[in-house]
């Protein structure tokens, strides 16, 4: 099993890294957040020109024929820069669902970067598995009528298309009865409440009140496996982003510990701080190794749901440790928005909260081993 990135993946990663270092440093990020813009139009255009937005889509839909695995190196450098562009959710999650559902025309628009697609899956509980979807969709002939709400829809306020997971039969917890529908955000009965997440991304809560989706908008009436596969891809990409944030935190904290002086010596020479830095490095190394291992499994088609849970649980746990240790080392200034440390921690905690908490995934791992 090959754990190294291909030459093409490295070239793409390096190109994105050069762009972010030049145009999207921490000061630029703070200015963007103050401006109220959902993300950088310049960065979005550059990601499209470099092929990031079209990479995971099939060639017949105008994509580059890649997969989520090809985006792992890019996600890592985006995590290093705490990028707010929503491509993991618009291209990998929503776009991946459109591909799997065979929505060819819409896929081409998303791959070109002209159509922003947002996935409405969560219902306020940090939904961990597709079977937990509860929002009802009542049959009306061949159409479905939606009533209920979706929470934390990344890029929901800017989306030209909502891809929603709903339940047309069965009860929450059952795999059967899940549907995937495409909804126009401007349709009657759709209300959108925009906000910015703590980690800087644009998001929205979406309410559906008697929204009728005709048969052409029903992408799938047996959507569990489609959702599970798209969730796995998105967890992989977001885990890579988190590992990138962890690596940046480790470098920032080590540099601070070697320059901040107390009692006439750098604090990094104090045993307690030195041990904390060593533990941070070990945690980052474990998270990175887990990421590479699961990436290789997914590339070879051997990854199971247990492997995805291992990645989600371990990266979340070690990410929180690295983030909290960085804040503790910096002291009070680490809690302010003027320093990048707190921004990295918020991004790490955002990943921890999505697609199931670590405890949920540890239970999945335990059940698989039983």
Tab-separated table of N, CA and C in Angstrom, residues 146-269:
chain	number	residue	atom	x	y	z
A	146	UNK	N	-41.990	18.810	1.814
A	146	UNK	CA	-41.045	18.892	2.921
A	146	UNK	C	-41.558	19.825	4.005
A	147	UNK	N	-41.426	19.386	5.260
A	147	UNK	CA	-41.739	20.216	6.415
A	147	UNK	C	-40.711	19.935	7.507
A	148	UNK	N	-40.045	20.977	7.959
A	148	UNK	CA	-39.037	20.798	8.998
A	148	UNK	C	-37.860	21.725	8.772
A	149	UNK	N	-36.821	21.520	9.564
A	149	UNK	CA	-35.669	22.396	9.486
A	149	UNK	C	-34.360	21.644	9.396
A	150	UNK	N	-33.408	22.287	8.785
A	150	UNK	CA	-32.034	21.791	8.722
A	150	UNK	C	-31.116	22.847	9.318
A	151	UNK	N	-30.120	22.396	10.049
A	151	UNK	CA	-29.215	23.302	10.737
A	151	UNK	C	-27.827	23.241	10.119
A	152	UNK	N	-27.069	24.289	10.329
A	152	UNK	CA	-25.659	24.336	9.946
A	152	UNK	C	-25.443	23.894	8.500
A	153	UNK	N	-26.141	24.552	7.597
A	153	UNK	CA	-25.966	24.277	6.171
A	153	UNK	C	-24.850	25.192	5.678
A	154	UNK	N	-23.651	24.630	5.512
A	154	UNK	CA	-22.507	25.431	5.082
A	154	UNK	C	-22.757	25.957	3.672
A	155	UNK	N	-22.555	27.262	3.489
A	155	UNK	CA	-22.804	27.969	2.230
A	155	UNK	C	-24.282	28.011	1.877
A	156	UNK	N	-25.144	27.759	2.863
A	156	UNK	CA	-26.578	27.721	2.600
A	156	UNK	C	-27.143	29.050	2.147
A	157	UNK	N	-26.599	30.155	2.652
A	157	UNK	CA	-27.117	31.471	2.287
A	157	UNK	C	-26.712	31.877	0.876
A	158	UNK	N	-25.634	31.299	0.369
A	158	UNK	CA	-25.124	31.654	-0.961
A	158	UNK	C	-25.502	30.625	-2.017
A	159	UNK	N	-26.100	29.532	-1.619
A	159	UNK	CA	-26.328	28.406	-2.525
A	159	UNK	C	-27.377	28.729	-3.583
A	160	UNK	N	-27.140	28.215	-4.779
A	160	UNK	CA	-28.139	28.256	-5.838
A	160	UNK	C	-28.915	26.966	-5.904
A	161	UNK	N	-28.478	25.974	-5.107
A	161	UNK	CA	-29.147	24.672	-5.069
A	161	UNK	C	-28.937	24.064	-3.688
A	162	UNK	N	-30.025	23.583	-3.088
A	162	UNK	CA	-29.952	22.869	-1.820
A	162	UNK	C	-30.163	21.381	-2.087
A	163	UNK	N	-29.248	20.570	-1.592
A	163	UNK	CA	-29.377	19.119	-1.679
A	163	UNK	C	-29.708	18.638	-0.269
A	164	UNK	N	-30.954	18.201	-0.075
A	164	UNK	CA	-31.437	17.905	1.273
A	164	UNK	C	-31.691	16.414	1.462
A	165	UNK	N	-31.322	15.929	2.651
A	165	UNK	CA	-31.608	14.559	3.045
A	165	UNK	C	-32.877	14.572	3.891
A	166	UNK	N	-33.876	13.795	3.476
A	166	UNK	CA	-35.166	13.780	4.169
A	166	UNK	C	-35.634	12.337	4.332
A	167	UNK	N	-36.674	12.161	5.149
A	167	UNK	CA	-37.201	10.817	5.392
A	167	UNK	C	-38.627	10.728	4.859
A	168	UNK	N	-38.821	9.852	3.863
A	168	UNK	CA	-40.149	9.677	3.291
A	168	UNK	C	-40.845	8.432	3.816
A	169	UNK	N	-40.117	7.625	4.585
A	169	UNK	CA	-40.708	6.419	5.168
A	169	UNK	C	-39.826	5.951	6.320
A	170	UNK	N	-40.424	5.125	7.183
A	170	UNK	CA	-39.656	4.567	8.286
A	170	UNK	C	-39.431	5.562	9.409
A	171	UNK	N	-38.631	5.140	10.381
A	171	UNK	CA	-38.362	5.953	11.563
A	171	UNK	C	-36.876	6.251	11.656
A	172	UNK	N	-36.520	7.346	12.341
A	172	UNK	CA	-35.096	7.645	12.540
A	172	UNK	C	-34.356	6.447	13.127
A	173	UNK	N	-33.194	6.164	12.557
A	173	UNK	CA	-32.431	4.986	12.959
A	173	UNK	C	-32.498	3.872	11.930
A	174	UNK	N	-33.490	3.956	11.034
A	174	UNK	CA	-33.621	2.953	9.986
A	174	UNK	C	-32.941	3.436	8.710
A	175	UNK	N	-32.260	2.526	8.037
A	175	UNK	CA	-31.580	2.892	6.803
A	175	UNK	C	-32.548	3.087	5.644
A	176	UNK	N	-33.635	2.342	5.648
A	176	UNK	CA	-34.621	2.469	4.581
A	176	UNK	C	-35.451	3.732	4.783
A	177	UNK	N	-35.962	4.257	3.693
A	177	UNK	CA	-36.881	5.382	3.780
A	177	UNK	C	-36.247	6.748	3.645
A	178	UNK	N	-34.965	6.805	3.284
A	178	UNK	CA	-34.291	8.098	3.126
A	178	UNK	C	-34.358	8.540	1.663
A	179	UNK	N	-34.595	9.831	1.480
A	179	UNK	CA	-34.628	10.397	0.135
A	179	UNK	C	-33.649	11.549	0.039
A	180	UNK	N	-33.204	11.798	-1.164
A	180	UNK	CA	-32.322	12.922	-1.461
A	180	UNK	C	-33.051	13.791	-2.466
A	181	UNK	N	-33.222	15.081	-2.134
A	181	UNK	CA	-33.984	15.967	-3.005
A	181	UNK	C	-33.179	17.217	-3.326
A	182	UNK	N	-33.427	17.774	-4.502
A	182	UNK	CA	-32.809	19.029	-4.921
A	182	UNK	C	-33.864	20.126	-4.829
A	183	UNK	N	-33.546	21.183	-4.090
A	183	UNK	CA	-34.510	22.251	-3.828
A	183	UNK	C	-33.919	23.589	-4.239
A	184	UNK	N	-34.730	24.396	-4.923
A	184	UNK	CA	-34.350	25.762	-5.246
A	184	UNK	C	-34.506	26.607	-3.982
A	185	UNK	N	-33.433	27.272	-3.507
A	185	UNK	CA	-33.549	28.082	-2.286
A	185	UNK	C	-34.590	29.190	-2.384
A	186	UNK	N	-34.948	29.577	-3.612
A	186	UNK	CA	-35.946	30.626	-3.800
A	186	UNK	C	-37.365	30.074	-3.877
A	187	UNK	N	-37.540	28.766	-3.711
A	187	UNK	CA	-38.859	28.155	-3.818
A	187	UNK	C	-39.765	28.620	-2.680
A	188	UNK	N	-41.075	28.705	-2.920
A	188	UNK	CA	-42.008	29.090	-1.856
A	188	UNK	C	-41.914	28.133	-0.671
A	189	UNK	N	-41.881	28.686	0.531
A	189	UNK	CA	-41.825	27.865	1.728
A	189	UNK	C	-40.428	27.645	2.271
A	190	UNK	N	-39.399	28.052	1.516
A	190	UNK	CA	-38.020	27.921	1.991
A	190	UNK	C	-37.602	29.234	2.658
A	191	UNK	N	-37.184	29.160	3.893
A	191	UNK	CA	-36.662	30.341	4.594
A	191	UNK	C	-35.254	30.043	5.085
A	192	UNK	N	-34.381	31.029	4.917
A	192	UNK	CA	-32.953	30.840	5.211
A	192	UNK	C	-32.496	31.889	6.209
A	193	UNK	N	-31.861	31.438	7.278
A	193	UNK	CA	-31.312	32.338	8.298
A	193	UNK	C	-29.797	32.230	8.260
A	194	UNK	N	-29.099	33.221	7.686
A	194	UNK	CA	-27.637	33.112	7.537
A	194	UNK	C	-26.900	33.493	8.816
A	195	UNK	N	-25.718	32.958	8.976
A	195	UNK	CA	-24.838	33.315	10.080
A	195	UNK	C	-23.424	32.859	9.734
A	196	UNK	N	-22.463	33.285	10.522
A	196	UNK	CA	-21.086	32.822	10.351
A	196	UNK	C	-20.735	31.906	11.504
A	197	UNK	N	-20.155	30.762	11.198
A	197	UNK	CA	-19.786	29.825	12.250
A	197	UNK	C	-18.608	30.361	13.059
A	198	UNK	N	-18.379	29.768	14.210
A	198	UNK	CA	-17.258	30.194	15.040
A	198	UNK	C	-15.927	30.031	14.327
A	199	UNK	N	-15.838	29.058	13.419
A	199	UNK	CA	-14.568	28.838	12.727
A	199	UNK	C	-14.440	29.680	11.468
A	200	UNK	N	-15.421	30.570	11.210
A	200	UNK	CA	-15.279	31.531	10.127
A	200	UNK	C	-16.035	31.230	8.857
A	201	UNK	N	-16.651	30.071	8.742
A	201	UNK	CA	-17.345	29.729	7.505
A	201	UNK	C	-18.767	30.306	7.487
A	202	UNK	N	-19.243	30.589	6.282
A	202	UNK	CA	-20.609	31.053	6.111
A	202	UNK	C	-21.557	29.857	6.161
A	203	UNK	N	-22.643	30.001	6.904
A	203	UNK	CA	-23.602	28.915	7.049
A	203	UNK	C	-24.996	29.496	7.200
A	204	UNK	N	-25.988	28.606	7.276
A	204	UNK	CA	-27.370	29.054	7.439
A	204	UNK	C	-28.196	27.927	8.044
A	205	UNK	N	-29.241	28.328	8.757
A	205	UNK	CA	-30.295	27.400	9.130
A	205	UNK	C	-31.382	27.522	8.065
A	206	UNK	N	-31.919	26.401	7.628
A	206	UNK	CA	-32.906	26.394	6.545
A	206	UNK	C	-34.192	25.759	7.044
A	207	UNK	N	-35.305	26.429	6.775
A	207	UNK	CA	-36.623	25.934	7.172
A	207	UNK	C	-37.447	25.638	5.932
A	208	UNK	N	-38.107	24.474	5.933
A	208	UNK	CA	-38.983	24.075	4.832
A	208	UNK	C	-40.416	24.009	5.368
A	209	UNK	N	-41.295	24.815	4.826
A	209	UNK	CA	-42.702	24.829	5.243
A	209	UNK	C	-43.583	24.516	4.039
A	210	UNK	N	-43.951	23.255	3.923
A	210	UNK	CA	-44.797	22.832	2.813
A	210	UNK	C	-44.137	22.983	1.465
A	211	UNK	N	-42.843	22.753	1.392
A	211	UNK	CA	-42.102	22.893	0.125
A	211	UNK	C	-42.336	21.651	-0.734
A	212	UNK	N	-42.888	21.869	-1.885
A	212	UNK	CA	-43.209	20.755	-2.791
A	212	UNK	C	-42.052	20.509	-3.755
A	213	UNK	N	-41.576	19.285	-3.778
A	213	UNK	CA	-40.500	18.881	-4.686
A	213	UNK	C	-41.073	17.886	-5.689
A	214	UNK	N	-41.125	18.295	-6.942
A	214	UNK	CA	-41.671	17.427	-7.976
A	214	UNK	C	-40.743	16.239	-8.229
A	215	UNK	N	-41.230	15.281	-8.975
A	215	UNK	CA	-40.481	14.035	-9.197
A	215	UNK	C	-39.104	14.302	-9.778
A	216	UNK	N	-38.984	15.320	-10.638
A	216	UNK	CA	-37.682	15.617	-11.255
A	216	UNK	C	-36.665	16.073	-10.223
A	217	UNK	N	-37.127	16.613	-9.115
A	217	UNK	CA	-36.216	17.077	-8.069
A	217	UNK	C	-35.887	16.021	-7.035
A	218	UNK	N	-36.538	14.867	-7.114
A	218	UNK	CA	-36.233	13.769	-6.185
A	218	UNK	C	-35.072	12.975	-6.775
A	219	UNK	N	-33.911	13.158	-6.211
A	219	UNK	CA	-32.699	12.543	-6.761
A	219	UNK	C	-32.608	11.060	-6.446
A	220	UNK	N	-33.114	10.678	-5.282
A	220	UNK	CA	-33.074	9.264	-4.890
A	220	UNK	C	-34.108	9.024	-3.798
A	221	UNK	N	-34.753	7.871	-3.844
A	221	UNK	CA	-35.669	7.470	-2.778
A	221	UNK	C	-35.076	6.357	-1.921
A	222	UNK	N	-33.842	6.028	-2.188
A	222	UNK	CA	-33.112	5.023	-1.389
A	222	UNK	C	-31.694	5.553	-1.214
A	223	UNK	N	-31.569	6.586	-0.378
A	223	UNK	CA	-30.363	7.424	-0.386
A	223	UNK	C	-29.361	7.096	0.709
A	224	UNK	N	-29.604	6.086	1.507
A	224	UNK	CA	-28.708	5.857	2.640
A	224	UNK	C	-27.261	5.648	2.202
A	225	UNK	N	-27.049	4.756	1.260
A	225	UNK	CA	-25.675	4.449	0.855
A	225	UNK	C	-25.020	5.636	0.152
A	226	UNK	N	-25.794	6.419	-0.592
A	226	UNK	CA	-25.251	7.617	-1.229
A	226	UNK	C	-24.760	8.600	-0.171
A	227	UNK	N	-25.570	8.798	0.863
A	227	UNK	CA	-25.204	9.719	1.939
A	227	UNK	C	-23.998	9.201	2.713
A	228	UNK	N	-23.973	7.905	3.000
A	228	UNK	CA	-22.858	7.339	3.765
A	228	UNK	C	-21.539	7.520	3.022
A	229	UNK	N	-21.546	7.296	1.708
A	229	UNK	CA	-20.316	7.447	0.919
A	229	UNK	C	-19.877	8.908	0.871
A	230	UNK	N	-20.824	9.830	0.698
A	230	UNK	CA	-20.475	11.253	0.657
A	230	UNK	C	-19.998	11.734	2.028
A	231	UNK	N	-20.603	11.240	3.102
A	231	UNK	CA	-20.149	11.581	4.454
A	231	UNK	C	-18.704	11.133	4.648
A	232	UNK	N	-18.387	9.908	4.205
A	232	UNK	CA	-17.033	9.377	4.376
A	232	UNK	C	-16.009	10.241	3.646
A	233	UNK	N	-16.318	10.631	2.407
A	233	UNK	CA	-15.404	11.490	1.646
A	233	UNK	C	-15.196	12.832	2.341
A	234	UNK	N	-16.286	13.399	2.852
A	234	UNK	CA	-16.195	14.713	3.491
A	234	UNK	C	-15.427	14.636	4.797
A	235	UNK	N	-15.637	13.588	5.556
A	235	UNK	CA	-14.874	13.390	6.802
A	235	UNK	C	-13.384	13.288	6.485
A	236	UNK	N	-13.038	12.572	5.410
A	236	UNK	CA	-11.634	12.446	5.018
A	236	UNK	C	-11.025	13.812	4.727
A	237	UNK	N	-11.713	14.627	3.929
A	237	UNK	CA	-11.187	15.938	3.548
A	237	UNK	C	-11.105	16.860	4.760
A	238	UNK	N	-12.137	16.868	5.601
A	238	UNK	CA	-12.119	17.724	6.782
A	238	UNK	C	-11.079	17.254	7.799
A	239	UNK	N	-10.831	15.954	7.868
A	239	UNK	CA	-9.767	15.444	8.742
A	239	UNK	C	-8.409	15.941	8.257
A	240	UNK	N	-8.212	15.967	6.942
A	240	UNK	CA	-6.958	16.495	6.391
A	240	UNK	C	-6.814	17.973	6.725
A	241	UNK	N	-7.904	18.714	6.630
A	241	UNK	CA	-7.878	20.122	6.983
A	241	UNK	C	-7.514	20.291	8.461
A	242	UNK	N	-8.067	19.438	9.307
A	242	UNK	CA	-7.787	19.500	10.745
A	242	UNK	C	-6.332	19.165	11.037
A	243	UNK	N	-5.797	18.157	10.369
A	243	UNK	CA	-4.388	17.813	10.556
A	243	UNK	C	-3.491	18.967	10.123
A	244	UNK	N	-3.862	19.664	9.046
A	244	UNK	CA	-3.108	20.843	8.637
A	244	UNK	C	-3.136	21.930	9.689
A	245	UNK	N	-4.304	22.139	10.306
A	245	UNK	CA	-4.415	23.126	11.389
A	245	UNK	C	-3.573	22.716	12.589
A	246	UNK	N	-3.542	21.419	12.895
A	246	UNK	CA	-2.727	20.924	14.006
A	246	UNK	C	-1.243	21.191	13.761
A	247	UNK	N	-0.792	20.911	12.535
A	247	UNK	CA	0.613	21.144	12.210
A	247	UNK	C	1.000	22.605	12.327
A	248	UNK	N	0.097	23.500	11.872
A	248	UNK	CA	0.368	24.932	11.989
A	248	UNK	C	0.423	25.356	13.457
A	249	UNK	N	-0.483	24.832	14.257
A	249	UNK	CA	-0.482	25.147	15.687
A	249	UNK	C	0.809	24.685	16.357
A	250	UNK	N	1.274	23.518	15.979
A	250	UNK	CA	2.519	23.008	16.557
A	250	UNK	C	3.683	23.929	16.230
A	251	UNK	N	3.769	24.381	14.997
A	251	UNK	CA	4.867	25.268	14.597
A	251	UNK	C	4.762	26.630	15.292
A	252	UNK	N	3.561	27.181	15.341
A	252	UNK	CA	3.363	28.486	15.983
A	252	UNK	C	3.701	28.413	17.467
A	253	UNK	N	3.276	27.343	18.111
A	253	UNK	CA	3.494	27.209	19.556
A	253	UNK	C	4.960	26.966	19.878
A	254	UNK	N	5.627	26.157	19.070
A	254	UNK	CA	7.057	25.919	19.292
A	254	UNK	C	7.854	27.209	19.119
A	255	UNK	N	7.497	27.998	18.100
A	255	UNK	CA	8.196	29.269	17.884
A	255	UNK	C	7.961	30.215	19.058
A	256	UNK	N	6.735	30.264	19.549
A	256	UNK	CA	6.424	31.140	20.684
A	256	UNK	C	7.189	30.702	21.938
A	257	UNK	N	7.229	29.403	22.181
A	257	UNK	CA	7.904	28.892	23.380
A	257	UNK	C	9.406	29.157	23.334
A	258	UNK	N	9.963	29.262	22.158
A	258	UNK	CA	11.402	29.504	22.030
A	258	UNK	C	11.768	30.992	22.030
A	259	UNK	N	10.751	31.863	21.980
A	259	UNK	CA	11.031	33.305	22.005
A	259	UNK	C	10.460	33.989	23.251
A	260	UNK	N	9.394	33.462	23.819
A	260	UNK	CA	8.798	34.054	25.024
A	260	UNK	C	9.675	33.717	26.224
A	261	UNK	N	10.129	34.741	26.911
A	261	UNK	CA	11.071	34.534	28.014
A	261	UNK	C	10.415	34.847	29.365
A	262	UNK	N	10.741	34.015	30.335
A	262	UNK	CA	10.370	34.236	31.731
A	262	UNK	C	11.543	33.796	32.604
A	263	UNK	N	11.764	34.546	33.651
A	263	UNK	CA	12.866	34.241	34.564
A	263	UNK	C	14.198	34.132	33.830
A	264	UNK	N	14.345	34.951	32.777
A	264	UNK	CA	15.607	35.026	32.061
A	264	UNK	C	15.864	33.910	31.075
A	265	UNK	N	14.841	33.097	30.763
A	265	UNK	CA	15.045	31.981	29.825
A	265	UNK	C	13.785	31.770	28.991
A	266	UNK	N	13.917	31.244	27.766
A	266	UNK	CA	12.733	30.919	26.968
A	266	UNK	C	11.878	29.894	27.701
A	267	UNK	N	10.551	30.055	27.639
A	267	UNK	CA	9.687	29.126	28.373
A	267	UNK	C	9.771	27.716	27.803
A	268	UNK	N	10.233	27.594	26.556
A	268	UNK	CA	10.390	26.263	25.976
A	268	UNK	C	11.455	25.425	26.649
A	269	UNK	N	12.313	26.072	27.452
A	269	UNK	CA	13.334	25.313	28.178
A	269	UNK	C	12.801	24.762	29.493
